[in-house]
Amino acid sequence: MVDVFSGRLLVSKDGRSVDPEEALQNKVVGLYFSAGWCSPCRDFTPVLCDFYTDLLEECQPPAPFEVVFISSDHSAEEMVSYMHSMHGDWLALPFHDPYKQSWRMGEVPEDWKIASVTSVFKKGKNEDLGNYAPVSLTSVPGKVVKELVLDVSSKQLEEKKFIRSS
C-alpha cells in the first residue's frame, strides 16, 4: 500500500505534511472514501473513529493499522472542516492531489494490479491443478490486524447493544 502513495505527501488532522513511506510502512491501510456532505458518511465516521481509537489503545504495541481519508468534499475548506469536526487522528490525501481524480473515475492504480502468486503443492500428481492449495495474498500482519479488527468490532457492537454476546 505504501507504493500507492509513493512520491506523494499525506496530511495529518493538524495539517502537517506526512511522508507515507514512514507513516504506512508495515501497516495494514484502510482507505476511507468519504465527504462531509454525505449523510451516511457522517453517520459512519464516528463509528470508524471509535473503532480506530479502540484498536490502537487496546493493543500494545499499537496495532499496525492506519486509515487514509480520501475526500469527496467539494472544496479543501469543506474537507478540513469535516476532518476537524468528526475524524480520528488519521491521515488524508491532500484535497488537490491529482491522484484523487483517477480514483473518482474508477481507475485502479497499476501497483494494485501487480501480485506474486505461488501455488502450494498438497499431494498427488503435480500435473493435476486440483492438487495445489489456494494461496492467500494477505500478509501475516494483515491477518493479525484482521483478528484485532474482528475482536475490537465485536466488543464495540456488544457494548452498543447491536449484537448480544454468545
PDB file of C-alpha atoms in Angstrom:
ATOM      1  CA  MET A   1       0.000   0.000   0.000  1.00  0.00           C
ATOM      2  CA  VAL A   2       2.914   2.335   0.661  1.00  0.00           C
ATOM      3  CA  ASP A   3       3.822   2.117  -3.037  1.00  0.00           C
ATOM      4  CA  VAL A   4       0.425   3.530  -3.990  1.00  0.00           C
ATOM      5  CA  PHE A   5       1.322   6.774  -2.219  1.00  0.00           C
ATOM      6  CA  SER A   6       4.967   6.785  -3.300  1.00  0.00           C
ATOM      7  CA  GLY A   7       6.171  10.262  -4.265  1.00  0.00           C
ATOM      8  CA  ARG A   8       3.209  11.941  -2.592  1.00  0.00           C
ATOM      9  CA  LEU A   9       2.640  13.522   0.781  1.00  0.00           C
ATOM     10  CA  LEU A  10      -0.261  12.867   3.097  1.00  0.00           C
ATOM     11  CA  VAL A  11      -1.602  15.348   5.636  1.00  0.00           C
ATOM     12  CA  SER A  12      -2.408  14.822   9.288  1.00  0.00           C
ATOM     13  CA  LYS A  13      -5.520  16.121  11.014  1.00  0.00           C
ATOM     14  CA  ASP A  14      -3.481  19.053  12.351  1.00  0.00           C
ATOM     15  CA  GLY A  15      -2.283  19.971   8.838  1.00  0.00           C
ATOM     16  CA  ARG A  16       1.276  18.622   8.968  1.00  0.00           C
ATOM     17  CA  SER A  17       2.714  17.027   5.833  1.00  0.00           C
ATOM     18  CA  VAL A  18       3.481  13.358   6.419  1.00  0.00           C
ATOM     19  CA  ASP A  19       5.744  11.051   4.439  1.00  0.00           C
ATOM     20  CA  PRO A  20       3.654   7.955   3.604  1.00  0.00           C
ATOM     21  CA  GLU A  21       6.788   5.799   3.373  1.00  0.00           C
ATOM     22  CA  GLU A  22       7.363   6.321   7.102  1.00  0.00           C
ATOM     23  CA  ALA A  23       3.762   6.527   8.295  1.00  0.00           C
ATOM     24  CA  LEU A  24       2.406   3.472   6.454  1.00  0.00           C
ATOM     25  CA  GLN A  25       5.405   1.143   6.412  1.00  0.00           C
ATOM     26  CA  ASN A  26       4.486  -2.384   7.615  1.00  0.00           C
ATOM     27  CA  LYS A  27       0.889  -1.374   8.326  1.00  0.00           C
ATOM     28  CA  VAL A  28      -2.443  -2.506   7.007  1.00  0.00           C
ATOM     29  CA  VAL A  29      -4.063   0.550   5.433  1.00  0.00           C
ATOM     30  CA  GLY A  30      -7.773   1.232   5.207  1.00  0.00           C
ATOM     31  CA  LEU A  31      -8.758   3.757   2.543  1.00  0.00           C
ATOM     32  CA  TYR A  32     -11.745   5.785   3.708  1.00  0.00           C
ATOM     33  CA  PHE A  33     -13.627   7.486   0.866  1.00  0.00           C
ATOM     34  CA  SER A  34     -15.992   9.968   2.478  1.00  0.00           C
ATOM     35  CA  ALA A  35     -17.355  13.525   2.456  1.00  0.00           C
ATOM     36  CA  GLY A  36     -18.884  15.908   4.953  1.00  0.00           C
ATOM     37  CA  TRP A  37     -21.954  16.480   2.759  1.00  0.00           C
ATOM     38  CA  CYS A  38     -22.706  12.722   2.677  1.00  0.00           C
ATOM     39  CA  SER A  39     -25.231  11.834   5.387  1.00  0.00           C
ATOM     40  CA  PRO A  40     -24.367   8.085   5.559  1.00  0.00           C
ATOM     41  CA  CYS A  41     -20.680   9.066   5.755  1.00  0.00           C
ATOM     42  CA  ARG A  42     -21.385  11.430   8.636  1.00  0.00           C
ATOM     43  CA  ASP A  43     -23.220   8.591  10.393  1.00  0.00           C
ATOM     44  CA  PHE A  44     -20.377   6.112   9.846  1.00  0.00           C
ATOM     45  CA  THR A  45     -17.397   8.391  10.568  1.00  0.00           C
ATOM     46  CA  PRO A  46     -17.872   8.441  14.380  1.00  0.00           C
ATOM     47  CA  VAL A  47     -18.136   4.639  14.355  1.00  0.00           C
ATOM     48  CA  LEU A  48     -14.882   4.387  12.407  1.00  0.00           C
ATOM     49  CA  CYS A  49     -13.285   6.955  14.712  1.00  0.00           C
ATOM     50  CA  ASP A  50     -14.253   4.951  17.830  1.00  0.00           C
ATOM     51  CA  PHE A  51     -13.109   1.722  16.226  1.00  0.00           C
ATOM     52  CA  TYR A  52      -9.758   3.209  15.180  1.00  0.00           C
ATOM     53  CA  THR A  53      -9.145   4.667  18.643  1.00  0.00           C
ATOM     54  CA  ASP A  54     -10.100   1.419  20.398  1.00  0.00           C
ATOM     55  CA  LEU A  55      -7.942  -0.644  18.068  1.00  0.00           C
ATOM     56  CA  LEU A  56      -4.876   1.469  18.766  1.00  0.00           C
ATOM     57  CA  GLU A  57      -5.497   1.826  22.511  1.00  0.00           C
ATOM     58  CA  GLU A  58      -6.265  -1.834  23.236  1.00  0.00           C
ATOM     59  CA  CYS A  59      -3.117  -3.195  21.622  1.00  0.00           C
ATOM     60  CA  GLN A  60       0.398  -2.854  22.976  1.00  0.00           C
ATOM     61  CA  PRO A  61       2.276  -2.050  20.871  1.00  0.00           C
ATOM     62  CA  PRO A  62      -0.457  -0.304  18.848  1.00  0.00           C
ATOM     63  CA  ALA A  63      -1.970  -2.358  16.028  1.00  0.00           C
ATOM     64  CA  PRO A  64      -0.186  -1.949  12.674  1.00  0.00           C
ATOM     65  CA  PHE A  65      -3.238  -0.281  11.141  1.00  0.00           C
ATOM     66  CA  GLU A  66      -3.748   3.143   9.594  1.00  0.00           C
ATOM     67  CA  VAL A  67      -6.659   4.926   7.934  1.00  0.00           C
ATOM     68  CA  VAL A  68      -6.102   7.229   4.968  1.00  0.00           C
ATOM     69  CA  PHE A  69      -9.026   9.553   4.242  1.00  0.00           C
ATOM     70  CA  ILE A  70      -9.727  10.322   0.594  1.00  0.00           C
ATOM     71  CA  SER A  71     -12.138  13.219   0.443  1.00  0.00           C
ATOM     72  CA  SER A  72     -15.061  13.638  -1.908  1.00  0.00           C
ATOM     73  CA  ASP A  73     -15.824  17.051  -0.450  1.00  0.00           C
ATOM     74  CA  HIS A  74     -16.433  19.967  -2.821  1.00  0.00           C
ATOM     75  CA  SER A  75     -13.604  22.143  -1.509  1.00  0.00           C
ATOM     76  CA  ALA A  76     -10.445  21.989   0.566  1.00  0.00           C
ATOM     77  CA  GLU A  77     -12.213  24.055   3.243  1.00  0.00           C
ATOM     78  CA  GLU A  78     -15.058  21.518   3.475  1.00  0.00           C
ATOM     79  CA  MET A  79     -12.531  18.692   3.739  1.00  0.00           C
ATOM     80  CA  VAL A  80     -10.611  20.391   6.560  1.00  0.00           C
ATOM     81  CA  SER A  81     -13.826  21.243   8.409  1.00  0.00           C
ATOM     82  CA  TYR A  82     -15.050  17.644   8.153  1.00  0.00           C
ATOM     83  CA  MET A  83     -11.683  16.307   9.332  1.00  0.00           C
ATOM     84  CA  HIS A  84     -11.573  18.640  12.349  1.00  0.00           C
ATOM     85  CA  SER A  85     -15.166  18.095  13.406  1.00  0.00           C
ATOM     86  CA  MET A  86     -15.520  14.335  13.027  1.00  0.00           C
ATOM     87  CA  HIS A  87     -12.370  12.444  12.122  1.00  0.00           C
ATOM     88  CA  GLY A  88      -9.984  10.385  14.177  1.00  0.00           C
ATOM     89  CA  ASP A  89      -6.281  11.088  14.225  1.00  0.00           C
ATOM     90  CA  TRP A  90      -5.727   9.541  10.818  1.00  0.00           C
ATOM     91  CA  LEU A  91      -4.052  10.713   7.635  1.00  0.00           C
ATOM     92  CA  ALA A  92      -5.560  12.136   4.456  1.00  0.00           C
ATOM     93  CA  LEU A  93      -4.675  12.570   0.830  1.00  0.00           C
ATOM     94  CA  PRO A  94      -4.422  16.348   0.217  1.00  0.00           C
ATOM     95  CA  PHE A  95      -7.543  17.800  -1.401  1.00  0.00           C
ATOM     96  CA  HIS A  96      -5.837  18.939  -4.600  1.00  0.00           C
ATOM     97  CA  ASP A  97      -3.803  15.766  -5.164  1.00  0.00           C
ATOM     98  CA  PRO A  98      -4.373  14.672  -8.795  1.00  0.00           C
ATOM     99  CA  TYR A  99      -4.437  11.059  -7.626  1.00  0.00           C
ATOM    100  CA  LYS A 100      -7.953  11.623  -6.257  1.00  0.00           C
ATOM    101  CA  GLN A 101      -9.250  12.281  -9.754  1.00  0.00           C
ATOM    102  CA  SER A 102      -8.157   8.862 -11.002  1.00  0.00           C
ATOM    103  CA  TRP A 103      -9.973   7.194  -8.101  1.00  0.00           C
ATOM    104  CA  ARG A 104     -13.123   9.214  -8.775  1.00  0.00           C
ATOM    105  CA  MET A 105     -13.067   7.987 -12.369  1.00  0.00           C
ATOM    106  CA  GLY A 106     -12.719   4.377 -11.198  1.00  0.00           C
ATOM    107  CA  GLU A 107      -9.176   3.920 -12.433  1.00  0.00           C
ATOM    108  CA  VAL A 108      -7.253   1.371 -10.396  1.00  0.00           C
ATOM    109  CA  PRO A 109      -3.593   2.224  -9.791  1.00  0.00           C
ATOM    110  CA  GLU A 110      -1.257  -0.152 -11.642  1.00  0.00           C
ATOM    111  CA  ASP A 111       0.524  -1.040  -8.390  1.00  0.00           C
ATOM    112  CA  TRP A 112      -2.693  -2.611  -7.125  1.00  0.00           C
ATOM    113  CA  LYS A 113      -2.872  -4.958 -10.114  1.00  0.00           C
ATOM    114  CA  ILE A 114       0.550  -6.498  -9.504  1.00  0.00           C
ATOM    115  CA  ALA A 115       0.666  -9.670  -7.446  1.00  0.00           C
ATOM    116  CA  SER A 116       3.064 -12.526  -6.941  1.00  0.00           C
ATOM    117  CA  VAL A 117       1.152 -15.798  -6.685  1.00  0.00           C
ATOM    118  CA  THR A 118       2.811 -19.056  -5.696  1.00  0.00           C
ATOM    119  CA  SER A 119       0.860 -22.306  -5.686  1.00  0.00           C
ATOM    120  CA  VAL A 120       1.461 -24.716  -2.808  1.00  0.00           C
ATOM    121  CA  PHE A 121       1.507 -28.401  -3.757  1.00  0.00           C
ATOM    122  CA  LYS A 122      -0.694 -30.569  -1.476  1.00  0.00           C
ATOM    123  CA  LYS A 123      -0.437 -34.204  -2.619  1.00  0.00           C
ATOM    124  CA  GLY A 124      -0.870 -36.479  -5.615  1.00  0.00           C
ATOM    125  CA  LYS A 125       0.360 -35.819  -9.134  1.00  0.00           C
ATOM    126  CA  ASN A 126       1.846 -32.388  -9.566  1.00  0.00           C
ATOM    127  CA  GLU A 127       0.410 -32.199 -13.102  1.00  0.00           C
ATOM    128  CA  ASP A 128      -3.124 -32.097 -11.666  1.00  0.00           C
ATOM    129  CA  LEU A 129      -4.015 -28.486 -10.852  1.00  0.00           C
ATOM    130  CA  GLY A 130      -6.512 -29.710  -8.247  1.00  0.00           C
ATOM    131  CA  ASN A 131      -3.587 -30.886  -6.115  1.00  0.00           C
ATOM    132  CA  TYR A 132      -2.481 -27.357  -5.303  1.00  0.00           C
ATOM    133  CA  ALA A 133      -3.694 -25.389  -2.306  1.00  0.00           C
ATOM    134  CA  PRO A 134      -5.180 -21.938  -2.818  1.00  0.00           C
ATOM    135  CA  VAL A 135      -2.812 -19.143  -1.865  1.00  0.00           C
ATOM    136  CA  SER A 136      -3.783 -16.240   0.357  1.00  0.00           C
ATOM    137  CA  LEU A 137      -2.311 -12.917  -0.715  1.00  0.00           C
ATOM    138  CA  THR A 138      -2.952 -11.499   2.747  1.00  0.00           C
ATOM    139  CA  SER A 139       0.243 -10.745   4.620  1.00  0.00           C
ATOM    140  CA  VAL A 140       0.871 -12.043   8.132  1.00  0.00           C
ATOM    141  CA  PRO A 141       0.496  -8.518   9.612  1.00  0.00           C
ATOM    142  CA  GLY A 142      -2.735  -8.246   7.625  1.00  0.00           C
ATOM    143  CA  LYS A 143      -4.054 -11.462   9.175  1.00  0.00           C
ATOM    144  CA  VAL A 144      -3.109 -10.276  12.662  1.00  0.00           C
ATOM    145  CA  VAL A 145      -4.834  -6.938  12.120  1.00  0.00           C
ATOM    146  CA  LYS A 146      -7.877  -8.763  10.730  1.00  0.00           C
ATOM    147  CA  GLU A 147      -8.177 -10.685  14.011  1.00  0.00           C
ATOM    148  CA  LEU A 148      -7.722  -7.478  16.027  1.00  0.00           C
ATOM    149  CA  VAL A 149     -10.336  -5.720  13.894  1.00  0.00           C
ATOM    150  CA  LEU A 150     -12.807  -8.562  14.426  1.00  0.00           C
ATOM    151  CA  ASP A 151     -12.163  -8.593  18.170  1.00  0.00           C
ATOM    152  CA  VAL A 152     -12.480  -4.827  18.654  1.00  0.00           C
ATOM    153  CA  SER A 153     -15.523  -4.505  16.382  1.00  0.00           C
ATOM    154  CA  SER A 154     -17.267  -7.393  18.161  1.00  0.00           C
ATOM    155  CA  LYS A 155     -16.660  -5.699  21.522  1.00  0.00           C
ATOM    156  CA  GLN A 156     -17.963  -2.381  20.194  1.00  0.00           C
ATOM    157  CA  LEU A 157     -21.076  -3.984  18.747  1.00  0.00           C
ATOM    158  CA  GLU A 158     -21.789  -5.810  22.018  1.00  0.00           C
ATOM    159  CA  GLU A 159     -21.210  -2.666  24.120  1.00  0.00           C
ATOM    160  CA  LYS A 160     -23.531  -0.611  21.928  1.00  0.00           C
ATOM    161  CA  LYS A 161     -26.124  -3.415  22.068  1.00  0.00           C
ATOM    162  CA  PHE A 162     -26.052  -4.037  18.313  1.00  0.00           C
ATOM    163  CA  ILE A 163     -25.457  -7.731  18.993  1.00  0.00           C
ATOM    164  CA  ARG A 164     -25.783  -9.980  22.011  1.00  0.00           C
ATOM    165  CA  SER A 165     -22.780 -11.894  23.288  1.00  0.00           C
ATOM    166  CA  SER A 166     -22.990 -15.596  22.502  1.00  0.00           C
TER     167      SER A 166
END
